[in-house]
mmCIF file of C-alpha atoms in Angstrom:
data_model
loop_
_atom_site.group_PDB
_atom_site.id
_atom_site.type_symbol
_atom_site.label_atom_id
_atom_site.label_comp_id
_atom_site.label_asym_id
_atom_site.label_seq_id
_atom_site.Cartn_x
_atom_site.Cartn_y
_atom_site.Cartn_z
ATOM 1 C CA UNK A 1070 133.420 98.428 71.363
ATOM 2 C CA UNK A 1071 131.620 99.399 68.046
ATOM 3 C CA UNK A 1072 131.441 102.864 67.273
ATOM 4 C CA UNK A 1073 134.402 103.036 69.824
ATOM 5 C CA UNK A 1074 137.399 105.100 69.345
ATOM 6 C CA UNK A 1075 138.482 105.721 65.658
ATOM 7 C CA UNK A 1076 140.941 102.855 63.987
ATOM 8 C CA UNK A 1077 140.249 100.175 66.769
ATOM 9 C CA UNK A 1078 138.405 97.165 65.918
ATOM 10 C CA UNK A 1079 136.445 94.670 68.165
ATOM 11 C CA UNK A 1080 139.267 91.867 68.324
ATOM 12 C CA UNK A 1081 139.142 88.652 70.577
ATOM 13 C CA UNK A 1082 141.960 87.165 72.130
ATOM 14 C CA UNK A 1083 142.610 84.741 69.809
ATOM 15 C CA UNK A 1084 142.779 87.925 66.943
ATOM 16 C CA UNK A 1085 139.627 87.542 64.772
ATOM 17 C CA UNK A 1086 136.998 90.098 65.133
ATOM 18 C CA UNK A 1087 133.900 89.767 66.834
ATOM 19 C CA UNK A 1088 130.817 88.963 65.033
ATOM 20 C CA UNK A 1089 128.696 91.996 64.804
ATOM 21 C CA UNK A 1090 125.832 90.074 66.968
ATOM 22 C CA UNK A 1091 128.227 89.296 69.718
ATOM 23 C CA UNK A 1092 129.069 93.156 70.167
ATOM 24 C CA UNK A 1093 125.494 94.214 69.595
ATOM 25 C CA UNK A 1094 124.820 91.645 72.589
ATOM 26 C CA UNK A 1095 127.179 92.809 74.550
ATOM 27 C CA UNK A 1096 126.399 96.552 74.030
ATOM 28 C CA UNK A 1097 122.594 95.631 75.143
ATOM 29 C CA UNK A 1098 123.914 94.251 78.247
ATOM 30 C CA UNK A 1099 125.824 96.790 78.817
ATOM 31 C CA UNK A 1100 123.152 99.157 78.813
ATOM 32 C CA UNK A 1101 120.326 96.967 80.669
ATOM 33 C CA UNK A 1102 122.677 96.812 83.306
ATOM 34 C CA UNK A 1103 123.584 100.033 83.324
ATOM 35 C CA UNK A 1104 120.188 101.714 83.903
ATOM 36 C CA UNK A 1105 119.277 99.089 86.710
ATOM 37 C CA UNK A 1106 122.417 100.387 88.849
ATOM 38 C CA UNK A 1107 121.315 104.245 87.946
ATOM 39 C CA UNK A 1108 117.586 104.001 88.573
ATOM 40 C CA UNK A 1109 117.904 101.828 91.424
ATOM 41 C CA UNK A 1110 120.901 104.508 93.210
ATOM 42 C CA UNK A 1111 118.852 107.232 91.821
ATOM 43 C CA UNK A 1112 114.720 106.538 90.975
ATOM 44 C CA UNK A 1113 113.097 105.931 88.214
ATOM 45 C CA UNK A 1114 111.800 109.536 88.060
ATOM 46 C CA UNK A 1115 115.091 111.196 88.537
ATOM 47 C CA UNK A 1116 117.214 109.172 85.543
ATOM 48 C CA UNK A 1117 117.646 110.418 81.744
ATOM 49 C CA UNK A 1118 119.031 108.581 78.643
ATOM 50 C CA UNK A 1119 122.615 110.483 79.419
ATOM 51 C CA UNK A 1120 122.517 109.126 82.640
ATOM 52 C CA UNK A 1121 122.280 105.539 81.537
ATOM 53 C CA UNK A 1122 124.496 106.094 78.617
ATOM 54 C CA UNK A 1123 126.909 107.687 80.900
ATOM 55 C CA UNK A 1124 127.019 104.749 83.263
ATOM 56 C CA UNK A 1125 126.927 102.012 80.963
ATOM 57 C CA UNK A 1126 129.631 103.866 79.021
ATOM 58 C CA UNK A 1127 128.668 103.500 75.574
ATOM 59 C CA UNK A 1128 127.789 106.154 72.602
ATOM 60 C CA UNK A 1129 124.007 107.361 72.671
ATOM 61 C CA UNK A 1130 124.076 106.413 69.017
ATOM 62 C CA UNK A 1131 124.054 103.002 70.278
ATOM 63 C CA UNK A 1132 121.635 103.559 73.206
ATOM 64 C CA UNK A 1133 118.655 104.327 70.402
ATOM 65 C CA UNK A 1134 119.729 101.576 68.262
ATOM 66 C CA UNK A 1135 118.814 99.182 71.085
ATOM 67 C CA UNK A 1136 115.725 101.223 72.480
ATOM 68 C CA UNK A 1137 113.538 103.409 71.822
ATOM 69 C CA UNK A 1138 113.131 105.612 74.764
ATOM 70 C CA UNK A 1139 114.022 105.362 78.903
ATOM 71 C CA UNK A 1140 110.825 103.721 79.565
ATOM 72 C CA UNK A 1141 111.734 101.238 76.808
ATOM 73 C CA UNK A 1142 114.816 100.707 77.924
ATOM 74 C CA UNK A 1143 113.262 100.206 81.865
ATOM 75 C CA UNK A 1144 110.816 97.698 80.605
ATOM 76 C CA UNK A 1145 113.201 95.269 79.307
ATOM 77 C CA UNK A 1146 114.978 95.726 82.538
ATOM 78 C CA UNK A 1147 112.198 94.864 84.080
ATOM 79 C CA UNK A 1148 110.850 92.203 81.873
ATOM 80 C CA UNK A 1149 114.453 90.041 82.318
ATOM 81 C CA UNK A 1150 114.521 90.659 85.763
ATOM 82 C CA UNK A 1151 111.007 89.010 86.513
ATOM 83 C CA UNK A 1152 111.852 86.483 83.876
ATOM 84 C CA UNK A 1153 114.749 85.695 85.856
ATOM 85 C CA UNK A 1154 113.597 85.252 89.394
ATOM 86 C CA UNK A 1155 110.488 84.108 88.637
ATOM 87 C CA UNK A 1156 112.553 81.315 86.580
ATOM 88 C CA UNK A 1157 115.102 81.262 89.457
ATOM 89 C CA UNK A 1158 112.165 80.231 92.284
ATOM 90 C CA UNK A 1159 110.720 78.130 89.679
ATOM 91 C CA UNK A 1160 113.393 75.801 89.435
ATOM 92 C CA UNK A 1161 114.311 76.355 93.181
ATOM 93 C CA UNK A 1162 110.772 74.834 94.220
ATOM 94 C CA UNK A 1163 111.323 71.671 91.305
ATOM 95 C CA UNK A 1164 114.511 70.987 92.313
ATOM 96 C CA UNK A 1165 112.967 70.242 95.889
ATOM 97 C CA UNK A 1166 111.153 66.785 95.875
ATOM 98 C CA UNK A 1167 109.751 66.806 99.311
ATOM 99 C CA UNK A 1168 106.982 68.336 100.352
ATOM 100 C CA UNK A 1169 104.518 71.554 99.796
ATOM 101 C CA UNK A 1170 106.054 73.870 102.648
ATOM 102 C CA UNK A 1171 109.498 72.398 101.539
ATOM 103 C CA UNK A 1172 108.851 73.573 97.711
ATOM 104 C CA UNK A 1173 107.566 77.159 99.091
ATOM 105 C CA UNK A 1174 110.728 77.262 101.555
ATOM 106 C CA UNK A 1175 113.036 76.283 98.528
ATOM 107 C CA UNK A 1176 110.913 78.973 96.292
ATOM 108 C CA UNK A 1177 111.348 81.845 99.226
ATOM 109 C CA UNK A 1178 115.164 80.919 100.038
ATOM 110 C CA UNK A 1179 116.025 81.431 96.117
ATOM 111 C CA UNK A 1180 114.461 84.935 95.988
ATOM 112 C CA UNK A 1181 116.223 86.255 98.694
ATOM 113 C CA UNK A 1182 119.284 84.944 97.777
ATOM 114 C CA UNK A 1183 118.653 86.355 94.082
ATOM 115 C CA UNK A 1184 117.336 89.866 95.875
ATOM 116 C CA UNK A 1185 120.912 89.569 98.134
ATOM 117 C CA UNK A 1186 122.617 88.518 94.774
ATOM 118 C CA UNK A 1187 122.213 91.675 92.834
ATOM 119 C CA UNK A 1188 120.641 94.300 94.931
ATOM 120 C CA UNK A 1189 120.699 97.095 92.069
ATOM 121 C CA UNK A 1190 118.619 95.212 89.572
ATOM 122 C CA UNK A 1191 115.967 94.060 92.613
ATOM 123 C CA UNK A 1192 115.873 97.646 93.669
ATOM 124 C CA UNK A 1193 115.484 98.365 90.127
ATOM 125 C CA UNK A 1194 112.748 96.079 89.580
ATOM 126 C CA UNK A 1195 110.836 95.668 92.728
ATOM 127 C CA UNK A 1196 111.039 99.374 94.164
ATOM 128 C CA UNK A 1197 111.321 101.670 90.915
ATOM 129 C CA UNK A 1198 108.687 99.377 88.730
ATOM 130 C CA UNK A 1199 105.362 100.891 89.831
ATOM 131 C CA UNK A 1200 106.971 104.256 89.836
ATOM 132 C CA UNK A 1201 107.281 103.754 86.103
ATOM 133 C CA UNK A 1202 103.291 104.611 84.937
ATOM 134 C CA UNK A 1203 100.668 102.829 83.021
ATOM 135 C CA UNK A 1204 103.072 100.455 80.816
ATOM 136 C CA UNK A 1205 103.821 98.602 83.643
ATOM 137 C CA UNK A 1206 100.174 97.712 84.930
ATOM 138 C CA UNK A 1207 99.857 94.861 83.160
ATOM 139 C CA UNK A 1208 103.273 93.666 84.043
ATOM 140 C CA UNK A 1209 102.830 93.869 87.502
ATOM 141 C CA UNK A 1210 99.488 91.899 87.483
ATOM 142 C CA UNK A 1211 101.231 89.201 85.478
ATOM 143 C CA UNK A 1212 104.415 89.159 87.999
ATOM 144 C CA UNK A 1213 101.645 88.887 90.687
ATOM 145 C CA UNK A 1214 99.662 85.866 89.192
ATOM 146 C CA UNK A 1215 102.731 84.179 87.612
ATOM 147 C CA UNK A 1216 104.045 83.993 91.585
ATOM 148 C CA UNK A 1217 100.705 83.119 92.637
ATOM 149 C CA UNK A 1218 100.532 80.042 90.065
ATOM 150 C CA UNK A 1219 103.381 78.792 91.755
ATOM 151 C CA UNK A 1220 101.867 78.480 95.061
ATOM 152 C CA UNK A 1221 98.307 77.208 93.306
ATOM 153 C CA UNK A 1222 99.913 73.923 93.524
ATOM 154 C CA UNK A 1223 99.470 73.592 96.900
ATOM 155 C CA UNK A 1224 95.716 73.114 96.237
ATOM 156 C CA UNK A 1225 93.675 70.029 96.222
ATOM 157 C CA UNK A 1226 94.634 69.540 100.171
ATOM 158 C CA UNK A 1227 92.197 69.150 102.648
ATOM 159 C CA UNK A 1228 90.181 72.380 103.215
ATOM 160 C CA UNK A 1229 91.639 74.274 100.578
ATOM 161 C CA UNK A 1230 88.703 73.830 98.501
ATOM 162 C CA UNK A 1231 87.097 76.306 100.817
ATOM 163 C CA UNK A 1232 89.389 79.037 99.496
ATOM 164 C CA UNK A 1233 88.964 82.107 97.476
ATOM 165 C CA UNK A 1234 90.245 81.861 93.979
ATOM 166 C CA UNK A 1235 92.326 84.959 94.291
ATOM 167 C CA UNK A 1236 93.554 83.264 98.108
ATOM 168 C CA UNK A 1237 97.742 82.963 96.488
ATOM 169 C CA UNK A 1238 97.330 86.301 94.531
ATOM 170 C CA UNK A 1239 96.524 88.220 97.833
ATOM 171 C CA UNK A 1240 99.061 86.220 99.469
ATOM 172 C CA UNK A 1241 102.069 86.941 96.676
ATOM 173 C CA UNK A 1242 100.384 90.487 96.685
ATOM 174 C CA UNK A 1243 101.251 91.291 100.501
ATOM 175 C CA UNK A 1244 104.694 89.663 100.455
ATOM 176 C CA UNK A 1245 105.268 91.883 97.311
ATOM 177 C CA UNK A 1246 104.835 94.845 99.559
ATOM 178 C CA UNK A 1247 106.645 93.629 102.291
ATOM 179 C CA UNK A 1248 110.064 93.198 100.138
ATOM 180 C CA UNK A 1249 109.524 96.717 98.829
ATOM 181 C CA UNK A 1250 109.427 98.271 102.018
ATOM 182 C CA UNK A 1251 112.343 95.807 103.409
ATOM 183 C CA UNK A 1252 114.478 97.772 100.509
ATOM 184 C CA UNK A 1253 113.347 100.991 100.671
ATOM 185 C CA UNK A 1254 114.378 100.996 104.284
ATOM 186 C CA UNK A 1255 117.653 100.279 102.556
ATOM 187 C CA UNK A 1256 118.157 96.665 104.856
ATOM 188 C CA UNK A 1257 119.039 94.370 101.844
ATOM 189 C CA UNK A 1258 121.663 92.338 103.724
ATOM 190 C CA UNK A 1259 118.485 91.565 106.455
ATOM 191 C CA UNK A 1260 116.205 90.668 103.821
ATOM 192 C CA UNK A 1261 117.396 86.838 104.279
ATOM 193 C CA UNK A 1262 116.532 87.228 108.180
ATOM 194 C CA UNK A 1263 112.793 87.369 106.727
ATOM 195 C CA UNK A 1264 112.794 84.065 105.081
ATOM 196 C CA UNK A 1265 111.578 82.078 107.995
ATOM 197 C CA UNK A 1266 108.267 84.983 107.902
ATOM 198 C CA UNK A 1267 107.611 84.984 104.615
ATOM 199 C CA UNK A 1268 107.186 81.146 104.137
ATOM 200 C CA UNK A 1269 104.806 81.317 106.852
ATOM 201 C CA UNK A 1270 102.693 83.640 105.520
ATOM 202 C CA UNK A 1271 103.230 82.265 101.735
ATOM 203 C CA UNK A 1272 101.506 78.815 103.522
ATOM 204 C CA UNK A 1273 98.429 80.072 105.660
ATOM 205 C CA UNK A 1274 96.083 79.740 102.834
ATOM 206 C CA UNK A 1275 96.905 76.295 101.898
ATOM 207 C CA UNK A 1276 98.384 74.240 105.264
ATOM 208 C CA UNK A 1277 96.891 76.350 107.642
ATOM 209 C CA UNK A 1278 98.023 79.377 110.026
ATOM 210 C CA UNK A 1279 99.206 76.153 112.660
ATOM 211 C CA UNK A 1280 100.816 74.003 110.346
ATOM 212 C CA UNK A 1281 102.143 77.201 108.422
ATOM 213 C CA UNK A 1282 104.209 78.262 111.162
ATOM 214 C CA UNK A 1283 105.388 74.594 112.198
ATOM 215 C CA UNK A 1284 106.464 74.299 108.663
ATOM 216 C CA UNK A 1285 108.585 77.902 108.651
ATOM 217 C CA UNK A 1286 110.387 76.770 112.186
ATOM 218 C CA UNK B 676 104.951 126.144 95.049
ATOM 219 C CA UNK B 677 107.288 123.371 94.372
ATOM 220 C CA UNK B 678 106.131 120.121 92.896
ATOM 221 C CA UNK B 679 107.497 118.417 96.246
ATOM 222 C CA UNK B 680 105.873 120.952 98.549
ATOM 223 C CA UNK B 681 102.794 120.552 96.663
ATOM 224 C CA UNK B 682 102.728 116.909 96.954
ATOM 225 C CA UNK B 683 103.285 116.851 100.904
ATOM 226 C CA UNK B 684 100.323 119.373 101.323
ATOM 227 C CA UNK B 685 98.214 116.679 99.111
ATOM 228 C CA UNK B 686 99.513 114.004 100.945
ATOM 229 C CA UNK B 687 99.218 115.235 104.320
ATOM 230 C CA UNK B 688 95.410 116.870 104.293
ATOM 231 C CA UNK B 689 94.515 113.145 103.008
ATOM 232 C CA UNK B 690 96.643 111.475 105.225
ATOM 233 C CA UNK B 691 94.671 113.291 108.471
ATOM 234 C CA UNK B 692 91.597 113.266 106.851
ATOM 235 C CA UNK B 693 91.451 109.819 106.448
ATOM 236 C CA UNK B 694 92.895 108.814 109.870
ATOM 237 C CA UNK B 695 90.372 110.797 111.388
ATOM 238 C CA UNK B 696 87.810 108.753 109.754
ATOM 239 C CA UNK B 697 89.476 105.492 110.349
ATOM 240 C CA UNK B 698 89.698 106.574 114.209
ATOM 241 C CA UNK B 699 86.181 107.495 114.562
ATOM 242 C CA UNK B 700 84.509 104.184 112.332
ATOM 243 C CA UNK B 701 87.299 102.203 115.192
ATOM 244 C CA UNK B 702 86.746 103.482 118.421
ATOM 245 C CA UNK B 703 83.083 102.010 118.702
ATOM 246 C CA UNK B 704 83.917 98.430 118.026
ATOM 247 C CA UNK B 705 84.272 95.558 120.862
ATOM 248 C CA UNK B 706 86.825 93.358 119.486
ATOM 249 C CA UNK B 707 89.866 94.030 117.048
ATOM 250 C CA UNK B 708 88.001 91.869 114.833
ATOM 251 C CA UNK B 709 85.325 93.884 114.255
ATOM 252 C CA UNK B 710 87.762 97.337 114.534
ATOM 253 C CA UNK B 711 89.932 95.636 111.330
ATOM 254 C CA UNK B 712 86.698 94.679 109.118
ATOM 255 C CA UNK B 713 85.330 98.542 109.969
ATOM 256 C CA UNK B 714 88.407 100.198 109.168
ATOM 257 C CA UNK B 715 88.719 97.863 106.063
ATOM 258 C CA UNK B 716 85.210 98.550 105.003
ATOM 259 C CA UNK B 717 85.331 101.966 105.698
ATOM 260 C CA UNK B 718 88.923 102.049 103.613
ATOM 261 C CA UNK B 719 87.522 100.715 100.706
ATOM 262 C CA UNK B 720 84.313 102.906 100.547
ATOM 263 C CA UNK B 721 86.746 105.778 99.931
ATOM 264 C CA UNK B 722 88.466 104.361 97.688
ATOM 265 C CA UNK B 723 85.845 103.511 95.648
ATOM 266 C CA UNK B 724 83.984 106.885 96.105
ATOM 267 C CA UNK B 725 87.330 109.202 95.830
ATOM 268 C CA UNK B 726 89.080 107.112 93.154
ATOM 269 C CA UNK B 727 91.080 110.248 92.632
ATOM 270 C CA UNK B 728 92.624 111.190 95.906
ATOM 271 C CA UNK B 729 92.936 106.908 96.080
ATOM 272 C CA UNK B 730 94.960 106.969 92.999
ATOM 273 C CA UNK B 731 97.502 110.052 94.212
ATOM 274 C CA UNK B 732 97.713 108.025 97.749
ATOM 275 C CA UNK B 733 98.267 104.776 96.324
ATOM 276 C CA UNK B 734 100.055 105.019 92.309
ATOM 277 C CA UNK B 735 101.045 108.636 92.265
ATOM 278 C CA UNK B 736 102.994 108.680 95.428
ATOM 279 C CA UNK B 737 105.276 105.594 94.387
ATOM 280 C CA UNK B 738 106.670 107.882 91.595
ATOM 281 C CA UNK B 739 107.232 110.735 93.965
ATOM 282 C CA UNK B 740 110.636 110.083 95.322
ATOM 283 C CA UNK B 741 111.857 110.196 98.402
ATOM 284 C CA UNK B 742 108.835 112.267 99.802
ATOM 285 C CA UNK B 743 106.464 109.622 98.719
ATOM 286 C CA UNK B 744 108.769 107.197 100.334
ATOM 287 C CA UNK B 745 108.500 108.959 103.800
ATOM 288 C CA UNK B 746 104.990 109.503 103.927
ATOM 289 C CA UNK B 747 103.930 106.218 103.022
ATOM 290 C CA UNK B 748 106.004 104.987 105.376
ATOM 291 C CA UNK B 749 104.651 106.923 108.502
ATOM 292 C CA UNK B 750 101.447 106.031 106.890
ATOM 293 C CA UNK B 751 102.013 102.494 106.819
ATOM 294 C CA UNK B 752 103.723 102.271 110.519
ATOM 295 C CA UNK B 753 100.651 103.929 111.895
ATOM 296 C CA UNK B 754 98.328 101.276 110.437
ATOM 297 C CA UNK B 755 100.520 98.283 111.366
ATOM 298 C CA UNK B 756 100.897 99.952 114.738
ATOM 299 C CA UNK B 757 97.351 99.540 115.420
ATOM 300 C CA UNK B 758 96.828 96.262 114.013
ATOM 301 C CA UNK B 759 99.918 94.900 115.966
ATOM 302 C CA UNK B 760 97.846 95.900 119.212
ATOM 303 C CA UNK B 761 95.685 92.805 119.229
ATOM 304 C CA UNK B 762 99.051 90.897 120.835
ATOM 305 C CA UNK B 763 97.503 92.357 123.626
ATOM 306 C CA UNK B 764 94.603 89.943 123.205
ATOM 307 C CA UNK B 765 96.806 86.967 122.341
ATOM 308 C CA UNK B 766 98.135 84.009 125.163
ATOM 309 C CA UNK B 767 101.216 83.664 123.387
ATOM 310 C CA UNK B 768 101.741 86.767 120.849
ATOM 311 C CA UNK B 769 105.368 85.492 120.997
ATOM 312 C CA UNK B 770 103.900 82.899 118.465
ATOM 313 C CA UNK B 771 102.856 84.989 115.705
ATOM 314 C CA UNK B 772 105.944 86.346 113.784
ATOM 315 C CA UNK B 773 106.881 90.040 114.067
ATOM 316 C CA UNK B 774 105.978 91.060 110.554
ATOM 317 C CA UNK B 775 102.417 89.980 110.616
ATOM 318 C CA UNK B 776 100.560 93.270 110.674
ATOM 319 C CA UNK B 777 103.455 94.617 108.219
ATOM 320 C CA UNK B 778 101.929 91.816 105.628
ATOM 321 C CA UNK B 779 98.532 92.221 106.267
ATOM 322 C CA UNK B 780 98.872 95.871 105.758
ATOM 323 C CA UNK B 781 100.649 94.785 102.724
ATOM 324 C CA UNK B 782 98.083 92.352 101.459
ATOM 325 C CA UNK B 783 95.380 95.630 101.541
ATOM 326 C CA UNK B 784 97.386 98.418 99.982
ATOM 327 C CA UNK B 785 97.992 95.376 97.247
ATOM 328 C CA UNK B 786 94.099 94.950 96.470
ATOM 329 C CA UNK B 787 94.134 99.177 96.848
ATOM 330 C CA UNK B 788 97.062 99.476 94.023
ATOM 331 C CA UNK B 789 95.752 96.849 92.067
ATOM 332 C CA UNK B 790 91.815 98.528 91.995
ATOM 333 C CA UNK B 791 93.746 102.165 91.160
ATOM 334 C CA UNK B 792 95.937 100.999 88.543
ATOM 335 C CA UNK B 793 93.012 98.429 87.362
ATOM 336 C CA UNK B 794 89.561 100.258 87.514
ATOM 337 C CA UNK B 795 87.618 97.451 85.720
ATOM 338 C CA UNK B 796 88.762 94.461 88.048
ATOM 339 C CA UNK B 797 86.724 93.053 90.929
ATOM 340 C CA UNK B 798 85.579 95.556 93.127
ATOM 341 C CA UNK B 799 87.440 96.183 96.626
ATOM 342 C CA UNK B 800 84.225 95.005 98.995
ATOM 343 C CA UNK B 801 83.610 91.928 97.424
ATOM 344 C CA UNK B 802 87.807 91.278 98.645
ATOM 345 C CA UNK B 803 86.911 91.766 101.755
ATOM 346 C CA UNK B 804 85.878 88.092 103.481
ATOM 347 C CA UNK B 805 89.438 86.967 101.430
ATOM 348 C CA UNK B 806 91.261 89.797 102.885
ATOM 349 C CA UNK B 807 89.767 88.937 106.798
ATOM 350 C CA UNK B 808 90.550 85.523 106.797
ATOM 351 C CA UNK B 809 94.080 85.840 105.830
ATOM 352 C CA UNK B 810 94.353 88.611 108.643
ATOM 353 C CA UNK B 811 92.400 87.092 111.139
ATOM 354 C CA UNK B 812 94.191 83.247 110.580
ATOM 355 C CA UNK B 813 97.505 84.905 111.099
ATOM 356 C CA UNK B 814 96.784 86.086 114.410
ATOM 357 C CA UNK B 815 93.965 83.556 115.336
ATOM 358 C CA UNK B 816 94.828 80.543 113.490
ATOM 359 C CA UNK B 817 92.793 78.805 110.721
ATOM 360 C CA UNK B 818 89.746 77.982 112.680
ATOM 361 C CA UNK B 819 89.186 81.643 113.077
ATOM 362 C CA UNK B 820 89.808 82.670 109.780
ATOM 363 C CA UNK B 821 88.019 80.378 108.108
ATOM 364 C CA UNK B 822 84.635 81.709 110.024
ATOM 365 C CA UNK B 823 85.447 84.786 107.996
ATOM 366 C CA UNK B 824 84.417 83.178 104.660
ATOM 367 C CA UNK B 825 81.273 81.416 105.979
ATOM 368 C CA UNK B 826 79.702 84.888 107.777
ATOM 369 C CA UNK B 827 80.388 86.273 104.599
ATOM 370 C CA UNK B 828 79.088 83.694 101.976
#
């Protein structure tokens, strides 16, 4: 690693040196990764720059050349995790051809599996997030309609003209809170279990509360 | 005082305040229909007039560690305990999934959060018919909840 141990050089297998991008890439990583396992084991609150530094094993020198401060540090955390689930239950609900419920199933199926995936960073993201202050506000209300715009495309069925515009924010909103308590009871290998719930509820507003829970069987 | 000790006594003295308020705007109502849009309405007319105490309940408490983690939770339990109760009213409650009052309880600290940490967005009341027909369609079906937004209108 750069700024490693004296007289050692970043070398790849083949024996040239690493271009200085690669390293700094790597070193990032590194350190994104390693405060989403140390805030999500120990809160948000309870973390300092040593901690992260100490986990991700790399020199602090390093740590401020990437970031500016913790909470800098936790927002890009946070801003590639939602980046990459949201992109994750994106695709997940394209990939599917068939139907509405069958695009929301697909959608819900793919965040579990990417909450089951990597537990630390969901933690991380979806539990220690709001504990972060005001700069995540308006990340959280973007994460919230971003998921909502998702399910939006289940209007223009019968009777959903008759809904509130905010109908698949509320909706995203409750299922939100339902995941954080799901983890903070520390049951992420029963998340999955909830799958057959959540599409349910994800599809009241659109198909109906009868049709929703046909469609979730 | 510690800062954790501190917190609990906030928490707490809210916590049974505002039960005790919930409990008495309940009690009087016929139907759990009409005890859900009372303890909603009532809900959101302290939030609205005690944005402060709102804001430690709702934002603060999330950053509080593992005591904020316990007391919302027996917070939370005690309001989807006595939503759950309309099974009781329901032929086949077996029908309606298990974690239906958990996300309806969910949907409403949501709109809470969301007015705390966003003072100038819509106001909580005007939520409300949005907020009943979600809750009352899970349990009812869509007929049901769709009544919600036409008394309302």
């Amino acid at each position: 690693m750069a700024g490693g141990p004296k007289g050692r050089r970043n070398v790849q297998p083949g024996g040239y040196p690493l271009r200085p991008e690669v390293v700094a890439h790597h070193q990032r990583q590194r350190i994104l990764d390693g405060a989403a396992k140390v805030v999500a084991a120990r809160g948000y609150r309870e973390v300092s720059v040593a901690d992260i530094v100490r986990e991700a094993a790399i020199a602090r020198a390093r740590f401020y050349e990437n970031f500016a401060s913790k909470e800098d540090c936790f927002l890009n955390v946070y801003d590639e995790a939602a980046a990459q689930i949201l992109e994750t239950v994106a695709q997940a609900c394209s990939a599917s051809l068939e139907s509405f419920p069958e695009r929301v199933s697909a959608g819900i199926a793919a965040l579990l599996q990417a909450i089951e995936a990597d537990p630390a960073q969901a933690r991380a993201f979806v539990v220690e997030g709001p504990a972060v202050g005001p700069a995540i506000n308006s990340r959280f209300e973007k994460l919230i309609s971003d998921f909502a715009g998702l399910l939006r495309s289940g209007r223009g069925r019968p009777g959903s003209s008759e809904l509130p515009d905010t109908a698949e924010e509320t909706v995203v909103g409750g299922l939100y809170w339902l995941l954080y308590h799901a983890m903070i009871e520390q049951r992420p290998k029963k998340i999955s279990r909830l799958r057959p719930q959540l599409v349910e509820f994800a599809l009241i507003p659109c198909i109906g509360a009868e049709a929703a829970a046909a469609a979730a069987r | 005082m510690s800062a954790p000790d501190l917190f609990l006594e906030r928490w707490e003295r809210l916590e049974i305040a505002y039960l005790d308020r919930i409990a008495a705007v309940v009690a009087p109502q016929p139907s759990w229909r009409e005890k859900l849009r009372a303890g909603a309405t009532e809900t959101f007319r302290l939030v609205e007039r005690h944005q402060q105490d709102a804001h430690f309940l709702a934002v603060d408490s999330l950053a509080a560690g593992a005591a904020g983690r316990s007391c919302r939770q027996r917070l939370a339990a005690n309001l989807i305990q006595q939503l759950d109760s309309v099974r009781a009213e329901l032929a086949e409650p077996e029908l309606v999934p298990p974690a239906t009052s958990s996300w309806i309880v969910a949907m409403f600290f949501d709109r809470i959060y969301r007015r705390c940490i966003q003072p100038d967005g819509p106001d909580l009341p005007s939520q409300l018919p949005e907020l009943m027909f979600l809750a009352t369609s899970a349990y009812f079906g869509t007929e049901a909840g769709l009544r919600e937004l036409i008394t309302e209108a």
